[in-house]
PDB file of C-alpha atoms in Angstrom:
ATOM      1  CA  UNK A   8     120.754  84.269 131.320  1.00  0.00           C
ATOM      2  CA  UNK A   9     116.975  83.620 131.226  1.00  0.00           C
ATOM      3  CA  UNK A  10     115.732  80.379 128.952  1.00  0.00           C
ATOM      4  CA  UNK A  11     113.794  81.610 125.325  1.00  0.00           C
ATOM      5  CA  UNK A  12     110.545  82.113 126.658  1.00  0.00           C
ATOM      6  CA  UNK A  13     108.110  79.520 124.695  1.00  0.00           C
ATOM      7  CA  UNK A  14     106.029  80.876 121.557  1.00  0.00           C
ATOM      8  CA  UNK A  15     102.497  81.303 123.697  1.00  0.00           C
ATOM      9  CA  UNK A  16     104.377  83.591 126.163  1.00  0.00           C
ATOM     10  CA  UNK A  17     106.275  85.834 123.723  1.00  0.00           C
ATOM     11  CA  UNK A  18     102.643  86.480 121.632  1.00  0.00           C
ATOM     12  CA  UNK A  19     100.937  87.575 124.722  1.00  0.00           C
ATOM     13  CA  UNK A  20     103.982  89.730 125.649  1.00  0.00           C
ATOM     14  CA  UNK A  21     104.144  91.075 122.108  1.00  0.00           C
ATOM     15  CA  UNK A  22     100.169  91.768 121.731  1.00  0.00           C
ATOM     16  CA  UNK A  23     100.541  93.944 125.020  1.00  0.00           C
ATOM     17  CA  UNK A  24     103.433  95.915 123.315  1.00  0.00           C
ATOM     18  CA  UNK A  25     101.202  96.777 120.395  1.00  0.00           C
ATOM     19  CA  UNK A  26      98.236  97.531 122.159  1.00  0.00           C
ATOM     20  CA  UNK A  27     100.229  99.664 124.480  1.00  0.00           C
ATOM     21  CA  UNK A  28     102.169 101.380 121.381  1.00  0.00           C
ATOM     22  CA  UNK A  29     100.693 100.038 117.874  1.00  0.00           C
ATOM     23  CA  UNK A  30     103.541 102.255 115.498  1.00  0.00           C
ATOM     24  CA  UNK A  31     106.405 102.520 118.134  1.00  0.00           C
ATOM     25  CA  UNK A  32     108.447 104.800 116.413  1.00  0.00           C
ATOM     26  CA  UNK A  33     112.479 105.299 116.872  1.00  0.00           C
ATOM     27  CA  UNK A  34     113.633 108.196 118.652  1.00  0.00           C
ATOM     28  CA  UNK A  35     116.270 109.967 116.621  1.00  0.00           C
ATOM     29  CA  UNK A  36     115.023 112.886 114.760  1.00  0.00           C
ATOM     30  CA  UNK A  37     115.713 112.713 110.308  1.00  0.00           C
ATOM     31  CA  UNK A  38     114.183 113.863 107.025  1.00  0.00           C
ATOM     32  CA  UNK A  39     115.750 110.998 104.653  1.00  0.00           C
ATOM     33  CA  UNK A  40     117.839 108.025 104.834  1.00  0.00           C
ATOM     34  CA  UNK A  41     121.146 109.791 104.903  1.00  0.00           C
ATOM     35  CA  UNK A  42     120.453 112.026 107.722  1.00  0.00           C
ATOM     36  CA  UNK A  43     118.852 108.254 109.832  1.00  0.00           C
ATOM     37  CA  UNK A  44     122.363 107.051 109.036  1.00  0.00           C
ATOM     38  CA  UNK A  45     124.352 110.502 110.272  1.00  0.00           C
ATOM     39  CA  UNK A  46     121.874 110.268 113.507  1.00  0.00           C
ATOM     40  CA  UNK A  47     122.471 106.414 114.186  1.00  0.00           C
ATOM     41  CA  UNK A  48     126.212 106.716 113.623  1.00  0.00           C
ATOM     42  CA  UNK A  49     126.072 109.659 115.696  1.00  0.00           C
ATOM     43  CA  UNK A  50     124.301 107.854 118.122  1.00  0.00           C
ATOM     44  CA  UNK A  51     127.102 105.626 119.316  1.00  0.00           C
ATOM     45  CA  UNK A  52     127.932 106.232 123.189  1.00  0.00           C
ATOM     46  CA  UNK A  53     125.420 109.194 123.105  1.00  0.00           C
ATOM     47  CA  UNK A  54     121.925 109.535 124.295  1.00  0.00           C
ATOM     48  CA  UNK A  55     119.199 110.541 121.243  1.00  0.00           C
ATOM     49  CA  UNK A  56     118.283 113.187 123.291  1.00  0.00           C
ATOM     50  CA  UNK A  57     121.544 114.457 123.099  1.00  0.00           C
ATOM     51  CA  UNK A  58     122.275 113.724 119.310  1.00  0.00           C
ATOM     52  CA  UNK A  59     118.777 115.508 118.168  1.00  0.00           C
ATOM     53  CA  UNK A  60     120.076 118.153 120.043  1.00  0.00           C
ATOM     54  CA  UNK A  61     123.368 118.540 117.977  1.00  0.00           C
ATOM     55  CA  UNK A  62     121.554 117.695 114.633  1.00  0.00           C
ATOM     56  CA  UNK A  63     119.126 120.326 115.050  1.00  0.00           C
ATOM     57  CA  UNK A  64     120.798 123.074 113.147  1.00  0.00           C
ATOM     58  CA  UNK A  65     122.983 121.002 111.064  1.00  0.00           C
ATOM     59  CA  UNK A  66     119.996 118.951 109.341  1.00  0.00           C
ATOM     60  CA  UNK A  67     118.885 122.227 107.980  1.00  0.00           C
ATOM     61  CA  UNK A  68     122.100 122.530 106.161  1.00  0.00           C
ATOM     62  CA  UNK A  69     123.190 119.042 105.305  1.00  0.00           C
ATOM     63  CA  UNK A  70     121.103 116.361 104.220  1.00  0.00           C
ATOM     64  CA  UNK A  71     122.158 114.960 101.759  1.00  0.00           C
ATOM     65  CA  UNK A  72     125.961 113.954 101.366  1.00  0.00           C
ATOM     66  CA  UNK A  73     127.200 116.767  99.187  1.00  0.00           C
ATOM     67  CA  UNK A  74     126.070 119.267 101.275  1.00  0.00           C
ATOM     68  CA  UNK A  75     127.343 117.484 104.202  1.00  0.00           C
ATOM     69  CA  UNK A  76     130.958 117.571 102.107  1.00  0.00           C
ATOM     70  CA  UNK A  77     130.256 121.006 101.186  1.00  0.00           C
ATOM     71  CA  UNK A  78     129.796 122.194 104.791  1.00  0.00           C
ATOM     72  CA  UNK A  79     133.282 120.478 105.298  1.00  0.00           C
ATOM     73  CA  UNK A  80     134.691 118.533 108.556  1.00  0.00           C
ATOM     74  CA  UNK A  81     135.128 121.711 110.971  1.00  0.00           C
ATOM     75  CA  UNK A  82     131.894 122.978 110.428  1.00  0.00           C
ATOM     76  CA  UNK A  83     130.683 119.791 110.969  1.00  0.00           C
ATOM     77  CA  UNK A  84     132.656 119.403 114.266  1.00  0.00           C
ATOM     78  CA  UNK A  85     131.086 123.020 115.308  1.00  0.00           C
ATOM     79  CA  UNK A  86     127.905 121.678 115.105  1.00  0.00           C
ATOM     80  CA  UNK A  87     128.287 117.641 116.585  1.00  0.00           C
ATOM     81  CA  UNK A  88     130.672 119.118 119.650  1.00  0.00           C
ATOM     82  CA  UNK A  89     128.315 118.140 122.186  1.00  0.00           C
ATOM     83  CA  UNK A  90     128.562 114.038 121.720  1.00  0.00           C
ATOM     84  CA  UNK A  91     130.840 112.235 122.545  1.00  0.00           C
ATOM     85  CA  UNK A  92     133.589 111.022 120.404  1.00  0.00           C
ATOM     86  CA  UNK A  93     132.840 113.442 118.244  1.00  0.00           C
ATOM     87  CA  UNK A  94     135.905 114.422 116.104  1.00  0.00           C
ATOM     88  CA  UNK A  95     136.166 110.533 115.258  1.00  0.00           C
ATOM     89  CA  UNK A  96     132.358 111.226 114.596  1.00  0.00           C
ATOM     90  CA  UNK A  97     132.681 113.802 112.105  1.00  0.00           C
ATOM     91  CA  UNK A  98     135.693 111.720 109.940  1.00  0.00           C
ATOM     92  CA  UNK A  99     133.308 109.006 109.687  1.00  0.00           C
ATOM     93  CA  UNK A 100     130.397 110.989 108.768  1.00  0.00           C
ATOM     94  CA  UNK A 101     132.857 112.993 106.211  1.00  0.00           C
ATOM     95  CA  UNK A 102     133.927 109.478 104.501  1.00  0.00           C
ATOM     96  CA  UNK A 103     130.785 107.357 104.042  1.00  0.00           C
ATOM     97  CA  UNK A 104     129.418 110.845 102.506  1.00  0.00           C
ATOM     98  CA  UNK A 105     132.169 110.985 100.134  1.00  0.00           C
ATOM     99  CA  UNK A 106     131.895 107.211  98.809  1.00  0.00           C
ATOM    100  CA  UNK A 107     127.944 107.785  98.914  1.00  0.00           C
ATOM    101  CA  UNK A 108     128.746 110.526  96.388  1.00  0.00           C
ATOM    102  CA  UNK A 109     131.194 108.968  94.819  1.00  0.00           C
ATOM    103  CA  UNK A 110     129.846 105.084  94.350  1.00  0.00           C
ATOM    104  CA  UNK A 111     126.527 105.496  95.183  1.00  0.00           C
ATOM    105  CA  UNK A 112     125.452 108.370  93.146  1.00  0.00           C
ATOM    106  CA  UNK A 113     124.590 110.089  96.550  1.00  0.00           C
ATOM    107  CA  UNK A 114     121.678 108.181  97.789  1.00  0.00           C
ATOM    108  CA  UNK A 115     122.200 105.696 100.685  1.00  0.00           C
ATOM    109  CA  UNK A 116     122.324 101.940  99.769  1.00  0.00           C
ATOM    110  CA  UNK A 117     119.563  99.550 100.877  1.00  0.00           C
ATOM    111  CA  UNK A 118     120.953  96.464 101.718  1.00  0.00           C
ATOM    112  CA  UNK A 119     123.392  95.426 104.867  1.00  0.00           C
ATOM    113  CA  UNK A 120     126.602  94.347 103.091  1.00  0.00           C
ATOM    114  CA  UNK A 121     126.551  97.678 101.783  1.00  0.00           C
ATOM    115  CA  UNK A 122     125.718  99.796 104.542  1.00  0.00           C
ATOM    116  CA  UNK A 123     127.944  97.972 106.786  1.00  0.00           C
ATOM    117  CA  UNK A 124     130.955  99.272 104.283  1.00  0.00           C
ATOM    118  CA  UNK A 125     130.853 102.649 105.185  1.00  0.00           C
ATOM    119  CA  UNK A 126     132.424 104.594 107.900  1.00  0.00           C
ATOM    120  CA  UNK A 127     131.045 104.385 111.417  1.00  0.00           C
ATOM    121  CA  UNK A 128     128.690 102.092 110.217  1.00  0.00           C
ATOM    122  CA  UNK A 129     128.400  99.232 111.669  1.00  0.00           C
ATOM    123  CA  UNK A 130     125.415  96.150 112.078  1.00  0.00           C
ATOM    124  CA  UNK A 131     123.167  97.623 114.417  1.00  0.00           C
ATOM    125  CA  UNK A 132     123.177 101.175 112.380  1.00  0.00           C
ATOM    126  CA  UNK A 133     122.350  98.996 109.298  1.00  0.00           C
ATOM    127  CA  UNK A 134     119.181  97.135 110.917  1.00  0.00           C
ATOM    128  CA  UNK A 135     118.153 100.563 112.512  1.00  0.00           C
ATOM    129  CA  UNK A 136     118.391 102.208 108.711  1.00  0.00           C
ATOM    130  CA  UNK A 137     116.891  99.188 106.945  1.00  0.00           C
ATOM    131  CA  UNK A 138     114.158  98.481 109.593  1.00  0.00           C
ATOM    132  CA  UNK A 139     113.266 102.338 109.614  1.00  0.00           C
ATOM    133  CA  UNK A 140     113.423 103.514 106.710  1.00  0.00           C
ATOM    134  CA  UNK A 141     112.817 100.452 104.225  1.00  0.00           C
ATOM    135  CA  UNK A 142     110.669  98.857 106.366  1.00  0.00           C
ATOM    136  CA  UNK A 143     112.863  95.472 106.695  1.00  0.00           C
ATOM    137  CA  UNK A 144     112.088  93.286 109.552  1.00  0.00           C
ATOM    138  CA  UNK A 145     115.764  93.858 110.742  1.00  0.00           C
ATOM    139  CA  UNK A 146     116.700  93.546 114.346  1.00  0.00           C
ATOM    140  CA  UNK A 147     118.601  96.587 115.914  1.00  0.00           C
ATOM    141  CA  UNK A 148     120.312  94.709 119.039  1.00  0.00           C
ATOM    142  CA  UNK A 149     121.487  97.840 121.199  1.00  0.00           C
ATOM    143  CA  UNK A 150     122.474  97.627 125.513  1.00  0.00           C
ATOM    144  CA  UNK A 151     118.882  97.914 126.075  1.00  0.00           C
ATOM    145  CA  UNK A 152     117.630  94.993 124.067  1.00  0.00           C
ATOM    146  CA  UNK A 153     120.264  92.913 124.990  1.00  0.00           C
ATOM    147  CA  UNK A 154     119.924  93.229 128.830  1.00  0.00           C
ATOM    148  CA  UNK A 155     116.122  92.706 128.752  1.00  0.00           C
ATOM    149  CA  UNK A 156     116.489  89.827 125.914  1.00  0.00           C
ATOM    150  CA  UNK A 157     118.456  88.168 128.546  1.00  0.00           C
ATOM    151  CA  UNK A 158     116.996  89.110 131.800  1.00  0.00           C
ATOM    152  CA  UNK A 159     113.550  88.442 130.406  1.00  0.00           C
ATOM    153  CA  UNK A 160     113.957  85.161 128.144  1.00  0.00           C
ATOM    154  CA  UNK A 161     112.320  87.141 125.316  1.00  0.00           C
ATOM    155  CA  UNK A 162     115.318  86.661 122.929  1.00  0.00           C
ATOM    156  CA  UNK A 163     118.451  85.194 125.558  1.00  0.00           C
ATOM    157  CA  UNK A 164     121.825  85.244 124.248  1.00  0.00           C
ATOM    158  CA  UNK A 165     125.569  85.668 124.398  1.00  0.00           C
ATOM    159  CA  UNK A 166     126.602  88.336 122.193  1.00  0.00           C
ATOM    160  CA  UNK A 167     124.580  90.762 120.671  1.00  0.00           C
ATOM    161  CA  UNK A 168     124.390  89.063 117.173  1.00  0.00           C
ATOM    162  CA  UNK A 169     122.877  85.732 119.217  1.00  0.00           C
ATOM    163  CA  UNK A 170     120.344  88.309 120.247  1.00  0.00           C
ATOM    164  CA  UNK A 171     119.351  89.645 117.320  1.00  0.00           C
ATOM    165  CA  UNK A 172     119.017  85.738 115.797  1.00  0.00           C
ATOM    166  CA  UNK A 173     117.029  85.107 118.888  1.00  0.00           C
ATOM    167  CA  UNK A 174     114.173  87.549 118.138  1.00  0.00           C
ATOM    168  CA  UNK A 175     114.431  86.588 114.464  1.00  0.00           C
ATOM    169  CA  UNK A 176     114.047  82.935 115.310  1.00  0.00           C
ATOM    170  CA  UNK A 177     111.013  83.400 118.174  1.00  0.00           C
ATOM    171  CA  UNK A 178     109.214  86.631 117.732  1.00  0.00           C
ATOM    172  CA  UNK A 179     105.720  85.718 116.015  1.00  0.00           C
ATOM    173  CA  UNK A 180     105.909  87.138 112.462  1.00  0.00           C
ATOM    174  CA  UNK A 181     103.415  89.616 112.701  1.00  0.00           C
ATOM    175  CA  UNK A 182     105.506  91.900 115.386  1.00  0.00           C
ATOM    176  CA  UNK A 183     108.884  91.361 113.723  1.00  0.00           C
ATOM    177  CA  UNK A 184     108.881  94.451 112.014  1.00  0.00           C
ATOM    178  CA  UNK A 185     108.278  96.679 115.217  1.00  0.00           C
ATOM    179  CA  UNK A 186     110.267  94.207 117.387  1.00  0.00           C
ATOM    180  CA  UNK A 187     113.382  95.776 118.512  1.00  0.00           C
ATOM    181  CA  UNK A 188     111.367  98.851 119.027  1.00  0.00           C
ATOM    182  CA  UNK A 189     109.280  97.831 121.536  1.00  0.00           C
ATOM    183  CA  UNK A 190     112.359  96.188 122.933  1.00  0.00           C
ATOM    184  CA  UNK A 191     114.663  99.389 123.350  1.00  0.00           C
ATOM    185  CA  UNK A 192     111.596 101.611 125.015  1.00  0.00           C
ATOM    186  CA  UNK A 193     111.258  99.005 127.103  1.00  0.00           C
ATOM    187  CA  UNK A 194     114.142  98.860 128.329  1.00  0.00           C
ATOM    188  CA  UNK A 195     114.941 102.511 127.936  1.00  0.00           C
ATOM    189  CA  UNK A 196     111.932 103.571 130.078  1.00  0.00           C
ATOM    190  CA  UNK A 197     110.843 100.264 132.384  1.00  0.00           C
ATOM    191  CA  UNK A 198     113.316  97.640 132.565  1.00  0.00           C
ATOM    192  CA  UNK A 199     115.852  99.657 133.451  1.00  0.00           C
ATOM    193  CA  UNK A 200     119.663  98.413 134.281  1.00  0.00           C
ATOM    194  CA  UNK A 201     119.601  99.461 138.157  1.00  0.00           C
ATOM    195  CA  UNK A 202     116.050 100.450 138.842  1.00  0.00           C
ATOM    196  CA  UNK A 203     113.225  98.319 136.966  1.00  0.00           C
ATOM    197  CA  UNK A 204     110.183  99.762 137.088  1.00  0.00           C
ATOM    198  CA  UNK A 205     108.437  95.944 138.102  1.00  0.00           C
ATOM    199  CA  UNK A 206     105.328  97.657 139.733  1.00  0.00           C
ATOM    200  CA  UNK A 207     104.553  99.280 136.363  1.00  0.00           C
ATOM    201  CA  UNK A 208     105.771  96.647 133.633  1.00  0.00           C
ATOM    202  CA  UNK A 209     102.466  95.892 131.660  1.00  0.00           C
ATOM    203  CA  UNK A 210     104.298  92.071 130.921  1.00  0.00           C
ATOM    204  CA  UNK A 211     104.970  91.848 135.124  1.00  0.00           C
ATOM    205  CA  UNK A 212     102.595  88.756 135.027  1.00  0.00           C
ATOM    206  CA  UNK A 213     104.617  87.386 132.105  1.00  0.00           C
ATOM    207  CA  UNK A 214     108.176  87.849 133.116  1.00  0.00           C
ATOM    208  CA  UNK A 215     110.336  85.553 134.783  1.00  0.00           C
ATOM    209  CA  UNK A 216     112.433  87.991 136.197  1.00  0.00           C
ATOM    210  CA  UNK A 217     112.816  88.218 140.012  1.00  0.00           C
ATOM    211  CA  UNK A 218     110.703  91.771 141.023  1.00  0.00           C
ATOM    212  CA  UNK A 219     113.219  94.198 141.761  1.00  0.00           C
ATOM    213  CA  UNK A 220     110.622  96.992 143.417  1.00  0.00           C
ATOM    214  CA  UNK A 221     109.434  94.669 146.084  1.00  0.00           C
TER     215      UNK A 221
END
């Protein structure tokens, strides 16, 4: 585990991000907040690629909970298939849309306590709805973020929830709300797990990280 970078270091490394990307933007294809929360839960062990692929079709015909209940869990199934985990999936998706019918008068809840009480909902699906769709400064800690935060100093810690404390606590204010975006394509795309791409990284100069391409 890397040291937290200092302040000076993490706003240069920031102001890079958003000149590179000024409105990073996340990479899961919705239309409201309910179908965000279906695409993040369905996220889980899945690539986006993979789950845009599968909600295609089905956003056209459920987004909003009662149509999701309407379609009913083996249509659903018909249409998630290609995920993984995806009959657990589809019981999850079927319950939170039932108690966001029933307690929530079908729209999805905007605060974490909440969120975090549905189905297949868990912390990091919260922050991704609340950051992305209400605009909260929430942290999204995913594998990506994580192994960079760490590698990098940018936001070091042991478990994922240190993480997401450690970008609350460092990160400048100003690029808190775009944070763990920059973060995950980072890591998604150029600090890879096995193959960093060092040669290209515009924060190379920044980085304490051993250069893996030399």
């Amino acid at each position: 585990m890397a040291k937290q970078m200092d302040y000076n270091t993490l706003t240069q490394i920031f102001e890079r991000f958003q000149a590179h990307e000024a409105e990073p933007k996340g990479e899961l294809n919705h239309t409201n907040a309910y179908t965000l929360v279906v695409a993040v839960a369905l996220s889980a062990q899945s690539t986006d690629v993979g789950v845009n692929r599968a909600t295609h079709e089905l956003f056209k015909v459920a987004d909003t909970p009662q149509k999701m209940l309407d379609l009913g869990e083996e249509a659903l199934i018909e249409h998630i298939k290609t995920i993984g985990l995806y009959r657990n999936k589809a019981k999850n998706v079927m319950k939170l849309s039932r108690i966001l019918v029933d307690d929530y008068g079908g729209e999805v809840p905007c605060s974490r306590a909440a969120l975090v009480s549905l189905p297949g909902v868990g912390r990091k699906t919260a922050n991704v709805v609340l950051n992305m769709w209400w605009g909260h400064p929430s942290q999204a800690v995913d594998t990506h973020i994580f192994r960079i935060g760490n590698r990098t100093g940018i936001c070091p810690g042991k478990d994922v929830d240190a993480v997401e404390r450690a970008i609350e606590d460092h990160v400048p204010v100003p690029f808190q709300h775009h944070a763990h975006h920059w973060l995950i394509l980072h890591g998604r795309y150029i600090c890879k797990a096995r193959k960093p791409m060092c040669q290209t990284c515009i924060i190379r100069d920044l980085c304490p990280y051993e250069d893996k391409t030399q």
